[in-house]
PDB file of C-alpha atoms and ligand atoms in Angstrom:
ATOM      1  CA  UNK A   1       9.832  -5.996   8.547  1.00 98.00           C
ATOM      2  CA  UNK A   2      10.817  -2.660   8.274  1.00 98.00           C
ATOM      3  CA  UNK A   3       9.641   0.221   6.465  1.00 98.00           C
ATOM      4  CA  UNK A   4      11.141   4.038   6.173  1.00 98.00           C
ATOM      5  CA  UNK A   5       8.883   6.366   4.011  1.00 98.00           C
ATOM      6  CA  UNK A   6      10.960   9.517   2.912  1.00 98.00           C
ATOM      7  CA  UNK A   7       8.426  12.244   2.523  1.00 98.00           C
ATOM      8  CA  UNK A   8       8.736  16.263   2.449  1.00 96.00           C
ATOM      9  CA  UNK A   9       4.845  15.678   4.114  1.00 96.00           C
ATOM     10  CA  UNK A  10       5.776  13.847   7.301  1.00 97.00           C
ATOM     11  CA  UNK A  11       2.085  15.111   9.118  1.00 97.00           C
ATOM     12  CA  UNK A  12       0.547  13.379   6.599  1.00 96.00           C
ATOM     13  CA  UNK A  13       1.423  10.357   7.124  1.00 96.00           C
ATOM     14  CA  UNK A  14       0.946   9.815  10.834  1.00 94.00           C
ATOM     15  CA  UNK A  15      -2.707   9.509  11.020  1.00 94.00           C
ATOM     16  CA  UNK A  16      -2.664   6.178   8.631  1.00 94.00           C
ATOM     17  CA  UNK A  17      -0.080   4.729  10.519  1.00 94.00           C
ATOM     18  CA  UNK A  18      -1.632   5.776  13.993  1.00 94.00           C
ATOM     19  CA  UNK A  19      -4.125   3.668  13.818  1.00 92.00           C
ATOM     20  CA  UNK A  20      -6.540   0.133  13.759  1.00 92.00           C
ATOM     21  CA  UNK A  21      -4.357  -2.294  12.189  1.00 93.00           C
ATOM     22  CA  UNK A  22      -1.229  -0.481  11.058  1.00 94.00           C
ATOM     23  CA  UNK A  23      -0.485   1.220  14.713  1.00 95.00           C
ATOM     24  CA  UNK A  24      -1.548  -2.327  16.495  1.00 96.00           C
ATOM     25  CA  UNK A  25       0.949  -4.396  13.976  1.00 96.00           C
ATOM     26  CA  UNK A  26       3.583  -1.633  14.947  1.00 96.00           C
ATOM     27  CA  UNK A  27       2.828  -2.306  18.626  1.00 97.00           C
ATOM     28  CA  UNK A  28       3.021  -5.847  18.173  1.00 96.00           C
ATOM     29  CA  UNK A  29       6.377  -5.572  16.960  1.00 97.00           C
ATOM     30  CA  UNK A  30       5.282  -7.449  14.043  1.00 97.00           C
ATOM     31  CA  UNK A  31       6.717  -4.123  11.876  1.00 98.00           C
ATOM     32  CA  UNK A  32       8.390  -0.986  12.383  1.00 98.00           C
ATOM     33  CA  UNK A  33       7.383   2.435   9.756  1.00 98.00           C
ATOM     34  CA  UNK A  34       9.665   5.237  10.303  1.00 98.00           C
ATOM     35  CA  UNK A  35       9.150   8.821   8.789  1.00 98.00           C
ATOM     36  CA  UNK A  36      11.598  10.518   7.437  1.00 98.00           C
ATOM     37  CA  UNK A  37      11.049  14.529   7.085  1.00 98.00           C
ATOM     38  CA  UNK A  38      13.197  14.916   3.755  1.00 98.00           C
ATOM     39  CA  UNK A  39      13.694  18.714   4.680  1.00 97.00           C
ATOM     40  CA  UNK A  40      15.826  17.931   7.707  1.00 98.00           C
ATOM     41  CA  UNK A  41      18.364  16.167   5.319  1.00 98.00           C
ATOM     42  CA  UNK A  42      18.552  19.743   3.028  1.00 97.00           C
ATOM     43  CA  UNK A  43      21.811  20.766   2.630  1.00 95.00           C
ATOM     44  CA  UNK A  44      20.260  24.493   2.315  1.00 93.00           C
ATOM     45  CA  UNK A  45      19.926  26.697   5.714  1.00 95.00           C
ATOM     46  CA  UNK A  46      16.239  27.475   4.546  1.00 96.00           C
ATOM     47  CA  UNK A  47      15.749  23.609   4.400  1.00 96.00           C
ATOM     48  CA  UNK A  48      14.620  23.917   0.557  1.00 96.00           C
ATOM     49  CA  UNK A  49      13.961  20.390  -1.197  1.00 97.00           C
ATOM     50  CA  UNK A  50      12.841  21.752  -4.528  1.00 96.00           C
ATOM     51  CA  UNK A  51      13.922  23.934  -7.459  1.00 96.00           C
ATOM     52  CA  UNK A  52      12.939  25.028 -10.950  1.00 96.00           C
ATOM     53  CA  UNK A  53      13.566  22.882 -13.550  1.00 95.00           C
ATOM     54  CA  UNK A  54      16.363  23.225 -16.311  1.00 96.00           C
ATOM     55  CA  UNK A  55      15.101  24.445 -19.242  1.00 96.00           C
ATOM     56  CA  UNK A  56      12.131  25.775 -17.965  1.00 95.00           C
ATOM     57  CA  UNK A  57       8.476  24.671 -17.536  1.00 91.00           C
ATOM     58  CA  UNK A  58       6.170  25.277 -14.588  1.00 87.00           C
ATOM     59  CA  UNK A  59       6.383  23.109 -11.518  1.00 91.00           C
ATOM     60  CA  UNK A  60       9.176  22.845  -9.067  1.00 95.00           C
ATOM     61  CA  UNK A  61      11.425  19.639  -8.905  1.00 96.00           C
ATOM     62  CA  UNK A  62      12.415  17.976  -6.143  1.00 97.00           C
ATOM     63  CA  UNK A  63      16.083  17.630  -5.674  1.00 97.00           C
ATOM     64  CA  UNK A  64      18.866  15.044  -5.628  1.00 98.00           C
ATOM     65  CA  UNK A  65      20.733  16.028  -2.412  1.00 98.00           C
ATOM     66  CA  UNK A  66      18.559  16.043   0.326  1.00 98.00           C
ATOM     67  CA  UNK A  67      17.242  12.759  -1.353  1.00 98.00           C
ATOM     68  CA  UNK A  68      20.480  10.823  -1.784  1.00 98.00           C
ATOM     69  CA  UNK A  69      21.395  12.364   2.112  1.00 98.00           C
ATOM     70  CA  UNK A  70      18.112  10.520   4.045  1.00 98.00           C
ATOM     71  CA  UNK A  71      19.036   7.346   1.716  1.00 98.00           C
ATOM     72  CA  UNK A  72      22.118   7.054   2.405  1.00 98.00           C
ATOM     73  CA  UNK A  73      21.812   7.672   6.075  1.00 98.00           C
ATOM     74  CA  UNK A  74      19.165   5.364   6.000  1.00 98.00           C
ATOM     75  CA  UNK A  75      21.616   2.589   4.151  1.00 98.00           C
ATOM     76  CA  UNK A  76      24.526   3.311   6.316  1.00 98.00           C
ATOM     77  CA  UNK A  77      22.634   1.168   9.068  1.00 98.00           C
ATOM     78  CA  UNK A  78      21.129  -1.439   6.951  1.00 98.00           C
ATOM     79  CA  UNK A  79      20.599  -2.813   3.721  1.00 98.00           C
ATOM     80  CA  UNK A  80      17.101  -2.506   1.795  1.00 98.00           C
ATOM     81  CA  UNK A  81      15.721  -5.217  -0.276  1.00 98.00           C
ATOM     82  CA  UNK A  82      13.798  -2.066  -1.898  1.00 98.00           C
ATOM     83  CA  UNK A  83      13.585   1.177  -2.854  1.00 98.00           C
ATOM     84  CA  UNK A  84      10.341   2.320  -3.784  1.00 98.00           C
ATOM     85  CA  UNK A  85       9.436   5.814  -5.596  1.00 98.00           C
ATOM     86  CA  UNK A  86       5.736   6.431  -5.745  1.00 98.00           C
ATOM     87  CA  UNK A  87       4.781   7.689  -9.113  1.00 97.00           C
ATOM     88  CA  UNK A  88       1.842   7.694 -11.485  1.00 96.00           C
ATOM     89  CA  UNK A  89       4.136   6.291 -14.280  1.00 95.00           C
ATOM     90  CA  UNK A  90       5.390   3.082 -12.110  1.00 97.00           C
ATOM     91  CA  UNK A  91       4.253  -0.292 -12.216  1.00 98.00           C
ATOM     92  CA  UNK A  92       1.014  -0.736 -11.279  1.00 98.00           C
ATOM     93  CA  UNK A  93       0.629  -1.694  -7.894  1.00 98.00           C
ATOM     94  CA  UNK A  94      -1.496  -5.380  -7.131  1.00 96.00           C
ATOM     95  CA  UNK A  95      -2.000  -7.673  -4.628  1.00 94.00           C
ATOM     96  CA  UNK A  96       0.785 -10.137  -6.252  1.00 95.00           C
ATOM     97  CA  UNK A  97       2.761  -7.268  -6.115  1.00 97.00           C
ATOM     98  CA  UNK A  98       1.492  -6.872  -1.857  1.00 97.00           C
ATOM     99  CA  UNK A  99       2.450 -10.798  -1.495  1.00 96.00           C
ATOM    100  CA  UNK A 100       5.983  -9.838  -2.865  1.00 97.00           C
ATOM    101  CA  UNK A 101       6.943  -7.144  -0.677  1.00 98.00           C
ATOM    102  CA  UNK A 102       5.305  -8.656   2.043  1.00 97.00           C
ATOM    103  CA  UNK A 103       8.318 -10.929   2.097  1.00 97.00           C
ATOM    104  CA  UNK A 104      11.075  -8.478   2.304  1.00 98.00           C
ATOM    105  CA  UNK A 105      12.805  -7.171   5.131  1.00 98.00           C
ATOM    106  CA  UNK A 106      13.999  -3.481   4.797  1.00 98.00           C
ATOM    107  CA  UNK A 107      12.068  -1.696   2.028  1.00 98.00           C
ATOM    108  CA  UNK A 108      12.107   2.272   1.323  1.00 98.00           C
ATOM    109  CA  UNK A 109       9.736   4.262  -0.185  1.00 98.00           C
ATOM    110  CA  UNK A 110      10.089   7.704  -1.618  1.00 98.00           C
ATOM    111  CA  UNK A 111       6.975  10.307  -1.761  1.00 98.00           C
ATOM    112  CA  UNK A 112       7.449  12.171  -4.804  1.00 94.00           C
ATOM    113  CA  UNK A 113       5.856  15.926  -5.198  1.00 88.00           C
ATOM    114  CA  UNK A 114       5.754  18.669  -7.281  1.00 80.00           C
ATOM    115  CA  UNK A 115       6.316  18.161 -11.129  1.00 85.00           C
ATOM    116  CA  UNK A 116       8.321  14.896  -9.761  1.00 92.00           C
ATOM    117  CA  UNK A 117      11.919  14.250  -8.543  1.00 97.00           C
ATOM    118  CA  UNK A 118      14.874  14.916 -10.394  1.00 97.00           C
ATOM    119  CA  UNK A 119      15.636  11.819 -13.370  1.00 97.00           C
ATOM    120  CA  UNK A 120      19.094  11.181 -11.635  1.00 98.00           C
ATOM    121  CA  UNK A 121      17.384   9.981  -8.606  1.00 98.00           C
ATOM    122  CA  UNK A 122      14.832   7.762 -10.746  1.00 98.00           C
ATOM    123  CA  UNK A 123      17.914   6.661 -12.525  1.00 98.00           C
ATOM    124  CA  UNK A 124      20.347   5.853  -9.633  1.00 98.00           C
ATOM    125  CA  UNK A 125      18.902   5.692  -6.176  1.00 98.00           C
ATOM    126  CA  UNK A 126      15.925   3.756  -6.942  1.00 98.00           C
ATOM    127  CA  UNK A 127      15.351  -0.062  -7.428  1.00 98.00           C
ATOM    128  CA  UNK A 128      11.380   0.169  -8.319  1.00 98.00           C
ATOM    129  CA  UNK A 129       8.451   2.807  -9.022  1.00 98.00           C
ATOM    130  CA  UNK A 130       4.568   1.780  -7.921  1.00 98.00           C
ATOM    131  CA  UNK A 131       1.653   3.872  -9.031  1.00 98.00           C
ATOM    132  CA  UNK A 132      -1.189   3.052  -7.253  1.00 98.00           C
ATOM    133  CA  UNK A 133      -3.783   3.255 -10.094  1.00 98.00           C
ATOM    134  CA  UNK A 134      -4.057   5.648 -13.654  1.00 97.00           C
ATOM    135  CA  UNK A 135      -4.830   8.839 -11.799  1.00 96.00           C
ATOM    136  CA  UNK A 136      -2.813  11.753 -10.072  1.00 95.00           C
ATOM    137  CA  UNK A 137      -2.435  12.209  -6.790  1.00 96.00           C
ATOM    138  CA  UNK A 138      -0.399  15.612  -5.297  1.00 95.00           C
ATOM    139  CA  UNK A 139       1.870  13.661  -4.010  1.00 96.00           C
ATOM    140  CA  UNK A 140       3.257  10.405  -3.325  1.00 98.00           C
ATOM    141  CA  UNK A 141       2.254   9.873   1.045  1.00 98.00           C
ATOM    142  CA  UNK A 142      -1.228   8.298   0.612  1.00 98.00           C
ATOM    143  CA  UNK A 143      -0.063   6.272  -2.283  1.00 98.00           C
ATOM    144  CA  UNK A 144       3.103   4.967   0.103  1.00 98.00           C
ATOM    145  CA  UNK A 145       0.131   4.691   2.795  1.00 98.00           C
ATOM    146  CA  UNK A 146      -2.002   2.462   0.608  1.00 98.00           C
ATOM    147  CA  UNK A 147       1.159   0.270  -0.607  1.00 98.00           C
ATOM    148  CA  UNK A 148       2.123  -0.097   3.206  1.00 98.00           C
ATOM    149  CA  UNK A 149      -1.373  -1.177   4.478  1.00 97.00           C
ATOM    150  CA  UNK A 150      -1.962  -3.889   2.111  1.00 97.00           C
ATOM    151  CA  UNK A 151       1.984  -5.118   2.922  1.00 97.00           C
ATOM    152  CA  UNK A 152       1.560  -4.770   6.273  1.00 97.00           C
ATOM    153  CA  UNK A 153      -2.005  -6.898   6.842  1.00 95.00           C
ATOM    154  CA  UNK A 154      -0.240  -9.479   4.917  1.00 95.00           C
ATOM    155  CA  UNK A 155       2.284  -9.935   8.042  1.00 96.00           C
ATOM    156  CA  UNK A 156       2.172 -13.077  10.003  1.00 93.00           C
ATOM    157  CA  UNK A 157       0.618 -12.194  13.419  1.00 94.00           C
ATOM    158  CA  UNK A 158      -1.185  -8.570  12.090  1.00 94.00           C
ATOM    159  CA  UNK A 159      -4.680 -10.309  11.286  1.00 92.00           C
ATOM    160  CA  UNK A 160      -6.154 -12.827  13.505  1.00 84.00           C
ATOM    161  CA  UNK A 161      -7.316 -16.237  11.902  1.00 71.00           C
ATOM    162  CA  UNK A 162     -10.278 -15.796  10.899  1.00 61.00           C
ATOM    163  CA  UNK A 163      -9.712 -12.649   9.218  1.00 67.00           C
ATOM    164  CA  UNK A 164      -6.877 -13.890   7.673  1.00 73.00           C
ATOM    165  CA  UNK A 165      -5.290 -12.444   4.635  1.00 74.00           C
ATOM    166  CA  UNK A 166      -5.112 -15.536   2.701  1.00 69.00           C
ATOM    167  CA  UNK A 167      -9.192 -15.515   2.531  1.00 68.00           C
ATOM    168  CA  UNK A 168      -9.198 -12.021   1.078  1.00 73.00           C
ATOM    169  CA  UNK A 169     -10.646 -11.427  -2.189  1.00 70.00           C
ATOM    170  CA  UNK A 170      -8.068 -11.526  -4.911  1.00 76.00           C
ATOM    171  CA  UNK A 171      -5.935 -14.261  -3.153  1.00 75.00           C
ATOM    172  CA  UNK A 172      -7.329 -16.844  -4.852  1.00 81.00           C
ATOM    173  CA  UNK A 173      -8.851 -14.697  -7.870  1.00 88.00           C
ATOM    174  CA  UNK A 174     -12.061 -14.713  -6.913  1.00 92.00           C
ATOM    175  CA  UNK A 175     -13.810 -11.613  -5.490  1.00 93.00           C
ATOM    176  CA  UNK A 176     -15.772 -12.028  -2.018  1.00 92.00           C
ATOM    177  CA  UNK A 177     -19.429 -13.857  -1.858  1.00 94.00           C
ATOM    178  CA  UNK A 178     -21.332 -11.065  -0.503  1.00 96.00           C
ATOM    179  CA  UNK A 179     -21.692 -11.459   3.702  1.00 96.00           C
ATOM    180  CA  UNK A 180     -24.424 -10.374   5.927  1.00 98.00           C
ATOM    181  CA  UNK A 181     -25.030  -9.807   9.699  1.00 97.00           C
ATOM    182  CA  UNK A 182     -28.008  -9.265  12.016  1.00 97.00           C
ATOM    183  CA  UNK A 183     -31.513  -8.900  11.874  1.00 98.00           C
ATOM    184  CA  UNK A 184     -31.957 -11.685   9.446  1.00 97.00           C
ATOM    185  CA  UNK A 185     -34.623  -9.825   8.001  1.00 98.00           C
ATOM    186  CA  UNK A 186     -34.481  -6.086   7.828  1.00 98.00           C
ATOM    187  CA  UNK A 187     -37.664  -4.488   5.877  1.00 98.00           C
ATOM    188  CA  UNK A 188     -38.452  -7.189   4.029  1.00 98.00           C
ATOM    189  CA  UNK A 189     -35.276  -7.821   2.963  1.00 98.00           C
ATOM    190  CA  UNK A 190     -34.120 -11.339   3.947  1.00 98.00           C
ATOM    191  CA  UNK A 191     -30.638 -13.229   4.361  1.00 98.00           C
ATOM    192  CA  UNK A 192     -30.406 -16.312   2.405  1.00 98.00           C
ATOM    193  CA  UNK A 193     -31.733 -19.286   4.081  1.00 98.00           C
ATOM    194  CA  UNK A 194     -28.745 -21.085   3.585  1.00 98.00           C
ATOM    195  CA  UNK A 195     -26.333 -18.931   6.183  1.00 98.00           C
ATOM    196  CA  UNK A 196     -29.131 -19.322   8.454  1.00 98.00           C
ATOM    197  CA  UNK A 197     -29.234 -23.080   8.154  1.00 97.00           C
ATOM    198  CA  UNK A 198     -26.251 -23.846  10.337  1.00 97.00           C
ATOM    199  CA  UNK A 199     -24.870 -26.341   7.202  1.00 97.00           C
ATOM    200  CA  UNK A 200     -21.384 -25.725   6.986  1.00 97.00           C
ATOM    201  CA  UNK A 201     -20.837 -27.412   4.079  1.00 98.00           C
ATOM    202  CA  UNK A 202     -23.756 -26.367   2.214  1.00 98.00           C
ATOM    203  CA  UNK A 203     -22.710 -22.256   3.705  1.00 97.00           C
ATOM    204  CA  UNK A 204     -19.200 -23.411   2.439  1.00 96.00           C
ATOM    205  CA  UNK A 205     -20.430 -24.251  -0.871  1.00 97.00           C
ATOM    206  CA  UNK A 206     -22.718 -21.196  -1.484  1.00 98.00           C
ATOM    207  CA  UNK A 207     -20.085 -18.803  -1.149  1.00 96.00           C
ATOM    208  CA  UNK A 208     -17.735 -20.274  -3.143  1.00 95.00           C
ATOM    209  CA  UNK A 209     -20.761 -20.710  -6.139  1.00 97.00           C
ATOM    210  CA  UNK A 210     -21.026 -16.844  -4.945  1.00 97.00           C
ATOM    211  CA  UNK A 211     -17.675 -15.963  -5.196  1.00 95.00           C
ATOM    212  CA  UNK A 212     -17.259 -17.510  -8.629  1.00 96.00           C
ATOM    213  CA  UNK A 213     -20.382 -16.025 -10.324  1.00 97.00           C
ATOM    214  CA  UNK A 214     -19.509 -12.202  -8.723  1.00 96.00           C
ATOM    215  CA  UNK A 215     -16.072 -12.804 -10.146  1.00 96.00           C
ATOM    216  CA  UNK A 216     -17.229 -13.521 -13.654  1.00 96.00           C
ATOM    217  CA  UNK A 217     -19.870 -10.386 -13.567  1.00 97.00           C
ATOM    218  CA  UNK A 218     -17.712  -8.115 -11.501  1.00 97.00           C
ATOM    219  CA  UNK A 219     -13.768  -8.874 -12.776  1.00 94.00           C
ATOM    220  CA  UNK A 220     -14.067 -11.269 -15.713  1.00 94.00           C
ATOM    221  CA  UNK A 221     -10.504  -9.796 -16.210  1.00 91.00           C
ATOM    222  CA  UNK A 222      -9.292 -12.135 -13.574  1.00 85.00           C
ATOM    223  CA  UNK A 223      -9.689 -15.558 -15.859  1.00 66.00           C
ATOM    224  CA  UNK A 224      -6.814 -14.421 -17.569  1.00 55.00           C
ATOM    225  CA  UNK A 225      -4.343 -13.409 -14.999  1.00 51.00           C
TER     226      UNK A 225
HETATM  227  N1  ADE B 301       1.908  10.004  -6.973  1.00 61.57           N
HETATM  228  C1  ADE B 301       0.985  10.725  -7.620  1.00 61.57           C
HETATM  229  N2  ADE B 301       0.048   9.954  -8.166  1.00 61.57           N
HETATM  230  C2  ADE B 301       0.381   8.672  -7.868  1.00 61.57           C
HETATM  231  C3  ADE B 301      -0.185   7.405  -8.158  1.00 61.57           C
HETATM  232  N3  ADE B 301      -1.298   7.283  -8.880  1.00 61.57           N
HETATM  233  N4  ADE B 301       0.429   6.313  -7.688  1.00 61.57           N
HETATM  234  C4  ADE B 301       1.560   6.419  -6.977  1.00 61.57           C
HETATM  235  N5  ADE B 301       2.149   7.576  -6.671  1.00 61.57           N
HETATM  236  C5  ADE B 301       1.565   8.699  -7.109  1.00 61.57           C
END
């Protein structure tokens, strides 16, 4: 898989992507995140990427050209299954909607900043908008870094077995029986007996009761997805 994030923030974006699981997936091979500074495709010698907006208003709007230059320089070499613009007003992101692009080959996503991007590009250069939850961010990077890292862990080969994706909470609607390591007692505060019991089918069955009763206090919302 391959994934090009167009932002006018490019610093921003290298420290989620530099490490754990995202840099050792990368070094795997198992996916490959390119940055794209969206000043260096400015058509203007002072490298702008913004201007007022017609008809007034405060907040500067990002522009078409330097936009549509990184895309299409971008789809001169390959074609993209997606094109992505982060925004508060998209669909909201989930982890169906992780599964989905985890399949895809070539996906783009846009950063947007400012008072947003200019409608043409929403209109015409873009195949889908995420927002990441009902809340505004300044801009689009750590929205694109959020959308990447649950894609990304869903890769074959980027989690080991037993911390598989497929035994996440929300794959299978529940939410995760709660987990506990050493001391077994800590204060007075005791593990259950059960994980202690070295019963695999009894520890099986516990946290999948667990699972099912957190899921009905926590996210009864989930019964009807
Ligand atoms: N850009 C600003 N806020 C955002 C959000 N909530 N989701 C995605 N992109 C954004």
């Amino acid at each position: 898989m391959r994934i090009d994030i167009i932002t006018c923030l490019p610093k921003l974006l290298e420290s989620p992507f530099g490490d754990s699981i995202l840099k050792r997936a990368q070094d795997k091979g198992l996916v490959e995140v390119n940055i794209h500074d969206l000043r260096a495709y400015s058509n203007d010698k002072h490298r702008k990427i913004d201007d007022y907006a017609f008809g007034g208003g405060a907040g500067m709007v990002m522009m078409i050209d330097p936009i549509a230059n990184c895309m299409e320089a971008l789809k001169k070499d390959r074609e993209y299954d997606e094109i992505i613009y982060m925004s508060p007003d998209g669909e909201q992101f989930s982890q169906n909607v992780a599964n989905e692009l985890s399949l895809k080959k070539n996906i783009m996503i846009l950063c947007g900043h400012y008072k947003g991007v200019d409608e043409r590009v929403r209109e015409h250069l873009i195949t889908r908008e995420i927002s990441i939850g009902d809340y505004v961010l300044s801009g689009g990077e750590l929205a694109a870094a959020v959308v990447s890292d649950a894609v990304i862990r869903l890769l074959p080969g980027v989690l080991s077995d037993e911390t598989s994706a497929l035994t996440d909470s929300f794959q299978d609607g529940l939410v995760a029986p709660p987990v506990y390591t050493r001391p077994s007692e800590y204060k007075g505060m005791k593990v259950p007996d059960v994980l202690l019991s070295g019963h695999e089918r009894k520890i099986q069955d516990w946290r999948f009761d667990q699972a099912v009763e957190r899921t009905k206090q926590r996210r009864p919302d989930f019964d009807k997805e």
